[in-house]
mmCIF file of C-alpha atoms in Angstrom:
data_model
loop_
_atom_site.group_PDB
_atom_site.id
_atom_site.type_symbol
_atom_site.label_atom_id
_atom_site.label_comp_id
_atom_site.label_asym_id
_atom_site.label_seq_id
_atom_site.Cartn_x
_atom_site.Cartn_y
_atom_site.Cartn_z
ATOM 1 C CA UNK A 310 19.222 17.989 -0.258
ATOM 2 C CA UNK A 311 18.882 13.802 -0.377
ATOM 3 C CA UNK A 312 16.836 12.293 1.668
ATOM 4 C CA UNK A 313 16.512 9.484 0.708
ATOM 5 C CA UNK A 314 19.616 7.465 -1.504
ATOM 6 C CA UNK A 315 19.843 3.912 -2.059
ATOM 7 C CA UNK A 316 23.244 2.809 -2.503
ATOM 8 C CA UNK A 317 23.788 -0.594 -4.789
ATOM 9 C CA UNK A 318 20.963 -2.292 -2.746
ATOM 10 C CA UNK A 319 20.732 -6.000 -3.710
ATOM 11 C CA UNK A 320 18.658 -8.730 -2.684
ATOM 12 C CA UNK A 321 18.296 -12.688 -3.378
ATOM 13 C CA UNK A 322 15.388 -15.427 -2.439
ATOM 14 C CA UNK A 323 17.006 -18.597 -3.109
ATOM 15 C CA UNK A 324 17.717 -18.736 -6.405
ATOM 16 C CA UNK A 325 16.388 -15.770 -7.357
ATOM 17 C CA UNK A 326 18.364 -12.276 -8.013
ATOM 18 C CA UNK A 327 15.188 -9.973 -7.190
ATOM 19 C CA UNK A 328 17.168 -6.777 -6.529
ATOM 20 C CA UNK A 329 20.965 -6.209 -8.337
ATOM 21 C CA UNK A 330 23.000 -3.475 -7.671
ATOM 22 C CA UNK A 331 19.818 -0.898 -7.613
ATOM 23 C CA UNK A 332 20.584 3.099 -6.670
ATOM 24 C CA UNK A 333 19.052 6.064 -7.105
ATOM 25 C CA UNK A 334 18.077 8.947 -4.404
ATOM 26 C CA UNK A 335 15.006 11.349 -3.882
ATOM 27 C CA UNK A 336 15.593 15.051 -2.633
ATOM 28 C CA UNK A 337 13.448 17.164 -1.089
ATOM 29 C CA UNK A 338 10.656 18.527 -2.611
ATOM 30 C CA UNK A 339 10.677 16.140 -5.684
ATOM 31 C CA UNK A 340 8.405 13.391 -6.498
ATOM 32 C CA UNK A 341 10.713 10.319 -7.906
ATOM 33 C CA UNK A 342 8.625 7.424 -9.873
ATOM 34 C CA UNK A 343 10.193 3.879 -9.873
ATOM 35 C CA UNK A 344 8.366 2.636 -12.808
ATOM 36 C CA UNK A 345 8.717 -1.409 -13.829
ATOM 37 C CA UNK A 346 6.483 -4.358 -14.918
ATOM 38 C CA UNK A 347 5.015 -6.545 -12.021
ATOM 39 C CA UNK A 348 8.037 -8.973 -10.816
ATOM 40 C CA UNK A 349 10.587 -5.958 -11.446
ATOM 41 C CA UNK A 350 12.001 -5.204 -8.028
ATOM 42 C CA UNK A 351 9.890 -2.239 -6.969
ATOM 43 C CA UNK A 352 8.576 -4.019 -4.068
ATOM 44 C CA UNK A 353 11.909 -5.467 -2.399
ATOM 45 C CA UNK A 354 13.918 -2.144 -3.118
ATOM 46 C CA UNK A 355 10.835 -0.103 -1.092
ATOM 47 C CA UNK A 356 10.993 -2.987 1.940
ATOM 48 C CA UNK A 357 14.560 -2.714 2.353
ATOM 49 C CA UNK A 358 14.557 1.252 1.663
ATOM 50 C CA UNK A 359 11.768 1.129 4.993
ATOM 51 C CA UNK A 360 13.450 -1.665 6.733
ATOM 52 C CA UNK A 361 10.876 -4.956 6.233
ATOM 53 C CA UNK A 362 13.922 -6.536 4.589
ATOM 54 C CA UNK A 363 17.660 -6.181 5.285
ATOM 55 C CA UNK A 364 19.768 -5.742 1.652
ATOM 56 C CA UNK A 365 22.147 -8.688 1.207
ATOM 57 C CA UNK A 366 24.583 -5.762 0.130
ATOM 58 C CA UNK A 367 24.373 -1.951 -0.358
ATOM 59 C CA UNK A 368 22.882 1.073 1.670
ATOM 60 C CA UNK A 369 20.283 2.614 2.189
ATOM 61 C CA UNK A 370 20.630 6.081 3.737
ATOM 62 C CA UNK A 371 18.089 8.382 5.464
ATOM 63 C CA UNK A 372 18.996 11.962 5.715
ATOM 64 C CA UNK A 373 22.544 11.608 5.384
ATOM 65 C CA UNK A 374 22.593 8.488 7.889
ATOM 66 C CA UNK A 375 22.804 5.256 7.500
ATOM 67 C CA UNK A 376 19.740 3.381 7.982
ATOM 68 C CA UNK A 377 20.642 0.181 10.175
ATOM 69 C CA UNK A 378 23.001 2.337 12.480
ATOM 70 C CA UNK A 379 19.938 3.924 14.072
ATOM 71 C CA UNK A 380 16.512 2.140 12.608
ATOM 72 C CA UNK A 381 14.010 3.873 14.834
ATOM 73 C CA UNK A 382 15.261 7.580 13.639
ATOM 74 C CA UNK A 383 15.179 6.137 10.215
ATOM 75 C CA UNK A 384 11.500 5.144 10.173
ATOM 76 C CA UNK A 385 10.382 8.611 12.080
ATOM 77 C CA UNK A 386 11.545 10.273 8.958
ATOM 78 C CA UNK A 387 9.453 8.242 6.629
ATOM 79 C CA UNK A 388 5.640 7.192 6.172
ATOM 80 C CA UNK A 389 4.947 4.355 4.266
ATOM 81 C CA UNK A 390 1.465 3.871 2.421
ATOM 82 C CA UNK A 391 1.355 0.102 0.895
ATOM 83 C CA UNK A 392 -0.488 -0.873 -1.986
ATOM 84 C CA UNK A 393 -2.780 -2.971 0.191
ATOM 85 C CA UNK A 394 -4.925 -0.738 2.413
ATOM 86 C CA UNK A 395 -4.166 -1.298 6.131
ATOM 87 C CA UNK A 396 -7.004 -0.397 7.853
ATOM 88 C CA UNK A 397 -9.604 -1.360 10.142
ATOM 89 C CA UNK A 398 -12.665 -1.721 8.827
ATOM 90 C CA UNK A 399 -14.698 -1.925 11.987
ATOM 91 C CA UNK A 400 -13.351 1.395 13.068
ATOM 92 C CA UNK A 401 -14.043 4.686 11.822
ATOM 93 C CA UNK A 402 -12.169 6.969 9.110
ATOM 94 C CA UNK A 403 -10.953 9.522 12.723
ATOM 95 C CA UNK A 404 -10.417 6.376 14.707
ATOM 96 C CA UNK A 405 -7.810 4.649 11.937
ATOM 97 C CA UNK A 406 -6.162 7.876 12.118
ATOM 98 C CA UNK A 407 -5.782 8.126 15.542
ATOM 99 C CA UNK A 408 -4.744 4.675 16.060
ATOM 100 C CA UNK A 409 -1.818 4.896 13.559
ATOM 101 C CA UNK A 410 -0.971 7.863 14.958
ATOM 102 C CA UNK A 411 -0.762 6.761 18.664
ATOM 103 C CA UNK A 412 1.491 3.722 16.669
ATOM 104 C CA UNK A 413 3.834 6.691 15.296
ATOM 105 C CA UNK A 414 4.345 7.681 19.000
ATOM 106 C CA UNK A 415 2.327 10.840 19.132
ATOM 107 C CA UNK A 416 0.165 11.792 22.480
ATOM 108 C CA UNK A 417 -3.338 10.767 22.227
ATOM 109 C CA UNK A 418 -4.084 14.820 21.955
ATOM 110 C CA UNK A 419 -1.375 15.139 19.132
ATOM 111 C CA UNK A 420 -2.987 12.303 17.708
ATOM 112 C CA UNK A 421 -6.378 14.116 17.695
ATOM 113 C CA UNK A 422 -5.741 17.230 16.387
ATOM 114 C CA UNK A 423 -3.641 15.999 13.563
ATOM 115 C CA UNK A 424 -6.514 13.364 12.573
ATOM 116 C CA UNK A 425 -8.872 16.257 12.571
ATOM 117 C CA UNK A 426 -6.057 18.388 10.259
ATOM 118 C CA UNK A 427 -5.854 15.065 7.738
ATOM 119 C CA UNK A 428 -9.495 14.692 7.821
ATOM 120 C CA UNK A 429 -10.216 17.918 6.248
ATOM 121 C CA UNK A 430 -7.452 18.227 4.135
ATOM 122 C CA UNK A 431 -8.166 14.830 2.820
ATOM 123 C CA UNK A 432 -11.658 15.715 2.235
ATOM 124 C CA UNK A 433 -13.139 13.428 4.395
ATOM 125 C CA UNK A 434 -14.096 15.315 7.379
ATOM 126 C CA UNK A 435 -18.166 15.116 6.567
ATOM 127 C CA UNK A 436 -17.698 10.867 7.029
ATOM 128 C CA UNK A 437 -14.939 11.153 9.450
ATOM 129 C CA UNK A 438 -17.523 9.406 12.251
ATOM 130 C CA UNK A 439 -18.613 6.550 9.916
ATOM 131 C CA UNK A 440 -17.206 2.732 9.696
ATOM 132 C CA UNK A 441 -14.371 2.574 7.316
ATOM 133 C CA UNK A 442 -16.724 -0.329 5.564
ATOM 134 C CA UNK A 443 -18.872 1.947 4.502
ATOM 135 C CA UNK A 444 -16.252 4.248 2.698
ATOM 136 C CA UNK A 445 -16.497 3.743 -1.146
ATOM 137 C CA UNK A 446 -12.705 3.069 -2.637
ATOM 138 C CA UNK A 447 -11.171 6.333 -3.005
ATOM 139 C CA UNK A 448 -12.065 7.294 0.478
ATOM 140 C CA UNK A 449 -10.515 4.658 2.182
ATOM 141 C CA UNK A 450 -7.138 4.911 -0.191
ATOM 142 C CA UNK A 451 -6.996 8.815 1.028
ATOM 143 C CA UNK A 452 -7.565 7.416 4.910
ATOM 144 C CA UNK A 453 -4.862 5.294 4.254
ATOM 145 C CA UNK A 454 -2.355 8.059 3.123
ATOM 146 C CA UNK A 455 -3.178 9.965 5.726
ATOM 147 C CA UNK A 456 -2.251 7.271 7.759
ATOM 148 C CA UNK A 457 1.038 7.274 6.501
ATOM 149 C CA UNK A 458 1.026 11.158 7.357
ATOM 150 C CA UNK A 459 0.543 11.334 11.266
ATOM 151 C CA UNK A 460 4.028 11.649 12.405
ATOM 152 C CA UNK A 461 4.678 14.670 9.558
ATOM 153 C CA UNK A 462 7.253 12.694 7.811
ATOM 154 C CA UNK A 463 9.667 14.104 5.085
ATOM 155 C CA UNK A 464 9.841 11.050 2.985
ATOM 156 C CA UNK A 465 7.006 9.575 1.928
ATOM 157 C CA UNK A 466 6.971 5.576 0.194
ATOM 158 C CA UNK A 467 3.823 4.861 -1.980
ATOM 159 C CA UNK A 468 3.567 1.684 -3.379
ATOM 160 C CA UNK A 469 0.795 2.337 -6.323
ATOM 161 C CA UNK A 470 -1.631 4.586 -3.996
ATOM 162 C CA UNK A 471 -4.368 5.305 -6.932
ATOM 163 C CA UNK A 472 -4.547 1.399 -7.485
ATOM 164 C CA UNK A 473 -8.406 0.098 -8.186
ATOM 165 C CA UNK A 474 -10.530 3.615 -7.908
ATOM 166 C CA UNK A 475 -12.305 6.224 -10.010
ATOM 167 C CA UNK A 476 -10.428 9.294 -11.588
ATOM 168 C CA UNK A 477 -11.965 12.010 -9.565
ATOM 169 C CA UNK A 478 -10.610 9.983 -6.295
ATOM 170 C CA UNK A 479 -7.203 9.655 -8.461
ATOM 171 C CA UNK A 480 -6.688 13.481 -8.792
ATOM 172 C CA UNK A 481 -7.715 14.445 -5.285
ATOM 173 C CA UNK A 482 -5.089 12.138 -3.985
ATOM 174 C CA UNK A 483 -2.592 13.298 -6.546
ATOM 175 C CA UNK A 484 -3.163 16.868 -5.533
ATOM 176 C CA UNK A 485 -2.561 16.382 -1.920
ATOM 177 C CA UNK A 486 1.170 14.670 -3.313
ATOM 178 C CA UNK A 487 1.743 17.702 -4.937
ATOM 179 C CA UNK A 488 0.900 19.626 -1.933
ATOM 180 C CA UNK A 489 2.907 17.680 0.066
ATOM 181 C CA UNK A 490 6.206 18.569 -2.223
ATOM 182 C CA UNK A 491 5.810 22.112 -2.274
ATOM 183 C CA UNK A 492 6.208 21.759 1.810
ATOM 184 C CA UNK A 493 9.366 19.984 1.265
ATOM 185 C CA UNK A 494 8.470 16.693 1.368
ATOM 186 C CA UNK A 495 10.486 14.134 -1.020
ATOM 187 C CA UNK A 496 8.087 11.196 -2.562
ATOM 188 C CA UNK A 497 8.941 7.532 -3.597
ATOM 189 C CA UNK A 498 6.325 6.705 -5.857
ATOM 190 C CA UNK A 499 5.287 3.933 -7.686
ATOM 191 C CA UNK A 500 2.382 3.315 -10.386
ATOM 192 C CA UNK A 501 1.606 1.221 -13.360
ATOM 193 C CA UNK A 502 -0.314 4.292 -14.380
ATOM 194 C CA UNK A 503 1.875 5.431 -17.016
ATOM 195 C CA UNK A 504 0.336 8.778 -17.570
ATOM 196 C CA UNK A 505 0.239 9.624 -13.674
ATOM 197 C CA UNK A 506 4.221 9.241 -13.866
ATOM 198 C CA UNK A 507 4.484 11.374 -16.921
ATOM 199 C CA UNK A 508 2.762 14.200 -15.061
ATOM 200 C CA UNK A 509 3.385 13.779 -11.592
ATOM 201 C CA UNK A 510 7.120 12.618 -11.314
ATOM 202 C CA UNK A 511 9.833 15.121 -11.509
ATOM 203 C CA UNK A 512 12.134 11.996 -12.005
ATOM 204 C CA UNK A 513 11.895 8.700 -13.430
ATOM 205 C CA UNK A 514 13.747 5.447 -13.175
ATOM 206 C CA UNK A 515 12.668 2.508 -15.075
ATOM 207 C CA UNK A 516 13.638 -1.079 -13.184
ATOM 208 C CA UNK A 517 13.390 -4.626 -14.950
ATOM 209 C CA UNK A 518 14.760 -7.562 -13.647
ATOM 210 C CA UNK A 519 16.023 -6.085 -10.687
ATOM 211 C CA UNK A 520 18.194 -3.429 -12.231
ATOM 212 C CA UNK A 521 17.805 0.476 -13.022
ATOM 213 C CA UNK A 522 17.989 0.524 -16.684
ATOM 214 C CA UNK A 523 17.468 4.367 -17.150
ATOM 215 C CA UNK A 524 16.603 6.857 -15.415
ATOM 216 C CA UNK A 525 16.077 10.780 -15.618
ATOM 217 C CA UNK A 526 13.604 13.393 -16.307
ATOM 218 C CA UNK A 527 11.093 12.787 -19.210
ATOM 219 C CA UNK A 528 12.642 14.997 -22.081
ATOM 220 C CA UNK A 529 15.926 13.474 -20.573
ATOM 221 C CA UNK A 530 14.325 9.617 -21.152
ATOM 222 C CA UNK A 531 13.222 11.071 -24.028
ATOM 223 C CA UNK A 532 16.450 12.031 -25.673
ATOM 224 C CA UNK A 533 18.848 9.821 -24.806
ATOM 225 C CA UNK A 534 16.905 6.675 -26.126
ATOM 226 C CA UNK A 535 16.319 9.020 -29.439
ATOM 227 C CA UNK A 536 13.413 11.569 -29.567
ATOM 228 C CA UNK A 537 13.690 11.045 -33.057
ATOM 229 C CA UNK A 538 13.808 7.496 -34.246
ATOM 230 C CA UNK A 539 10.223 6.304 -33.087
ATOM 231 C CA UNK A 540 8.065 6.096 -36.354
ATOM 232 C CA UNK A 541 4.461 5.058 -36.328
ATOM 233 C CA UNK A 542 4.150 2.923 -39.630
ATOM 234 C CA UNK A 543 0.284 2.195 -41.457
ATOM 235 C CA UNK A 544 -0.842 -0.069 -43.520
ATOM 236 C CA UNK A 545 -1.713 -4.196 -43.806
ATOM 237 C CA UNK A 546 0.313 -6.052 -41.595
ATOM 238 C CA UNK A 547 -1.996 -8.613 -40.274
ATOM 239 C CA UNK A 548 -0.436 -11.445 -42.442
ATOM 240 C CA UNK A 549 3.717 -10.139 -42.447
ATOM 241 C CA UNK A 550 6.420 -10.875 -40.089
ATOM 242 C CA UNK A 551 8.158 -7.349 -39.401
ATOM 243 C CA UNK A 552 11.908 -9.680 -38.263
ATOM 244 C CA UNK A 553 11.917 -11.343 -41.448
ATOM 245 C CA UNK A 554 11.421 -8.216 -43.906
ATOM 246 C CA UNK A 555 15.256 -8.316 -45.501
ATOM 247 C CA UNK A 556 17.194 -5.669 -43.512
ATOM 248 C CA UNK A 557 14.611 -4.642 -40.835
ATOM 249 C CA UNK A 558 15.868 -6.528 -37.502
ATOM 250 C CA UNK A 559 18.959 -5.319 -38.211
ATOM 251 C CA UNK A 560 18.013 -1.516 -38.107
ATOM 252 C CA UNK A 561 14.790 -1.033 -36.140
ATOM 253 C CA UNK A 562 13.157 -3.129 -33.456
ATOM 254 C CA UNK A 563 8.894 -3.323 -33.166
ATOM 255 C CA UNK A 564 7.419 -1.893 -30.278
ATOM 256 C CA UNK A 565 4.278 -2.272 -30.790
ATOM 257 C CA UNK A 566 1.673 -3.959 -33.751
ATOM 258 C CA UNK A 567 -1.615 -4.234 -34.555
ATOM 259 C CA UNK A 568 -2.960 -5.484 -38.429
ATOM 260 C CA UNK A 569 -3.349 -1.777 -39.448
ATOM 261 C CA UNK A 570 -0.372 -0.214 -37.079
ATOM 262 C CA UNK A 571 3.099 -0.776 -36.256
ATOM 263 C CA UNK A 572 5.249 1.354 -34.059
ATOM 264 C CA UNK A 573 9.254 0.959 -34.880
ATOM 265 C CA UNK A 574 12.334 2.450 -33.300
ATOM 266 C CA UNK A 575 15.415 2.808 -35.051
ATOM 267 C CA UNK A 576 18.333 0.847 -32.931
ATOM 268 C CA UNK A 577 21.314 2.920 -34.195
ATOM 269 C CA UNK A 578 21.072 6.900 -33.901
ATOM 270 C CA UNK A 579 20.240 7.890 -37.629
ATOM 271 C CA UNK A 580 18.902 10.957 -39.463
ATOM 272 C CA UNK A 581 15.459 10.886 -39.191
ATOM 273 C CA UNK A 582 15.074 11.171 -43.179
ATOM 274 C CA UNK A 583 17.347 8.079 -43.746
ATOM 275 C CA UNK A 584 15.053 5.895 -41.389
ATOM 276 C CA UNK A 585 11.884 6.974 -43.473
ATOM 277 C CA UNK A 586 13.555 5.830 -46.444
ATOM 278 C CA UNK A 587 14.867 2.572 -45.101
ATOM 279 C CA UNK A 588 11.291 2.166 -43.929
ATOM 280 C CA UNK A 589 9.327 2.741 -47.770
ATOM 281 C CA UNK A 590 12.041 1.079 -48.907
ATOM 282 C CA UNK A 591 10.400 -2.173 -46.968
ATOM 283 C CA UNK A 592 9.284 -5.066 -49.241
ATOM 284 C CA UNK A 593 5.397 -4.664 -47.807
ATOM 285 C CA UNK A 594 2.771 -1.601 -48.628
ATOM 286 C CA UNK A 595 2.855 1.026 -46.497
ATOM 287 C CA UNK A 596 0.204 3.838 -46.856
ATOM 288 C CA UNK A 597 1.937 6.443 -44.489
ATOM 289 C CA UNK A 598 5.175 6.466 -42.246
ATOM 290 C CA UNK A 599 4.714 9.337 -39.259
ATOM 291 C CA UNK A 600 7.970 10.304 -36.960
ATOM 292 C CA UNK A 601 7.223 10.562 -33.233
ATOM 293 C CA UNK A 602 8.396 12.048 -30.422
ATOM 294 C CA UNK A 603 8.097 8.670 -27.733
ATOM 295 C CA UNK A 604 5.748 8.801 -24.711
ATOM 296 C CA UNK A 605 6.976 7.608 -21.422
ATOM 297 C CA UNK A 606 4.746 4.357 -22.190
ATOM 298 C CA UNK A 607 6.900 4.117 -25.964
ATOM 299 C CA UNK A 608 10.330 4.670 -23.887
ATOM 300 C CA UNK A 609 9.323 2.042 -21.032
ATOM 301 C CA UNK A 610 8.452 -0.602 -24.188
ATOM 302 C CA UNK A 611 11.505 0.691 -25.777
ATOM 303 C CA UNK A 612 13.811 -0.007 -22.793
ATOM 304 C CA UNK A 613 12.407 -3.649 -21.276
ATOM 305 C CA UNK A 614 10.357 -5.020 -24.458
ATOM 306 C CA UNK A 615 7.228 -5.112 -22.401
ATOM 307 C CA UNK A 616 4.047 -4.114 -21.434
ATOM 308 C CA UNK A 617 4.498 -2.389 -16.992
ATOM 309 C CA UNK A 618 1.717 -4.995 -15.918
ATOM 310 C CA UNK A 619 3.274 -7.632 -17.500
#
């Protein structure tokens, strides 16, 4: 079932398109990654999806319901965990918790007993009583899901969560996501941690310049920009310019170089022996030519031509 679907959503400031025609949708019990380069759209299409910003045109639709004919039910559906940590620091990890959830319109009891449930689930419940300013990182980016978690909702919007701390904080909070999924829970989630996506998101859409250009599963991504015309090409290149070799702009584009490395795609779909060819057949010594299968970094530089912090 869809929770969440974003129809066409678009959205302009001034003179600037940041959103065009964007749509995509996120079921229950799936984890959906909207993956693009800073400046990409990923932060207008969440704050229209939770209501900070009204789309210029296009839909967004909660649970088979249309978002702006009843706001309120909307946003009881959802938690929303942004990439800067909205907390107070004064107050303790229990006492965030129960603020936000007395915010989310639960009794101050309710409120309690689900901080206490968050608190050890979260693995926090030892420094529960403590100032938030004394929590190292990770600790106050799992307060701050759990914030987002009060109310029980069955979509849940994370704007880069794992931002800024240590890997062992990374996988507890990635763990709990899971967790949350298996419940039934459907996840918006966005990272510039490539790898994260790869193993965490069940789908993937990749957005540059305000627009979806792909999207799909990771063998989908995979095959239908060409599992097998990514070659990995070594040798001296620290002095040549790949674009002017006779030929090679014309059949492969350069993903990514170093002096001793290039990596290549092939832009037309080719047997994979007739691209090795063309590519010994290059005017420039190369000491060995190896065919991969692309990574979900290789396919995000393959789509937009760029780096995701860029």
């Amino acid at each position: 079932m869809s929770l969440l679907r974003a129809n066409r959503l678009s959205k302009t400031f001034g003179s600037v398109r940041a959103v065009d025609g964007v749509s995509f949708e996120v079921r229950e019990g799936e984890i959906y990654g909207l993956l693009g380069p800073n400046g990409a759209g990923k932060t207008t299409s969440l704050s229209m999806i939770c209501g900070l910003l009204k789309p210029d045109a296009g839909e967004v639709t909660i649970q088979g319901q249309g978002f702006w004919s009843d706001p309120l039910r909307a946003r009881r559906l959802m938690g929303v965990v942004p990439q800067d940590i909205a907390l107070y620091e004064d107050l303790s990890g229990r006492e965030n918790l129960e603020f936000w959830g007395r915010m989310a319109g639960l009794t101050a009891r309710a409120a309690t007993a689900r901080a206490g449930e968050l608190l050890e689930a979260l693995a926090l419940t030892d420094r529960a009583r403590d100032a938030l300013k004394t929590y190292s990182g990770g600790m106050k980016r799992r307060v701050n899901l759990g914030c987002a978690l009060l109310h029980r909702p069955r979509l849940l919007l994370l704007d880069e969560p794992t931002v800024g701390i240590d890997i062992q904080a990374r996988m507890t909070i990635l763990e709990f996501i899971r967790q949350l999924t298996r419940d039934g829970a459907g996840v918006l989630y966005t990272t510039h941690y490539l790898e994260e996506a790869e193993t965490l998101c069940d789908r993937i859409g990749i957005i540059d310049h305000g627009v979806i250009l792909a999207e799909g599963t990771l063998p989908e991504l995979q095959r239908r920009l060409g599992e097998n015309q990514l070659f990995a090409l070594e040798g001296g290149f620290a002095d040549t310019t790949p674009e002017s070799w006779p030929g090679f702009a014309e059949q492969f584009r350069v993903l990514q170089r170093s002096d001793q490395q290039l990596l290549v795609a092939a832009l037309k779909t080719r047997d994979p022996a007739e691209g090795l060819k063309a590519l010994l057949a290059l005017p420039v010594p190369i000491r060995n030519v190896t065919l991969k299968r692309p990574t979900l970094n290789e396919v995000f530089l393959q789509l937009t031509g760029r780096e995701l912090r860029e």
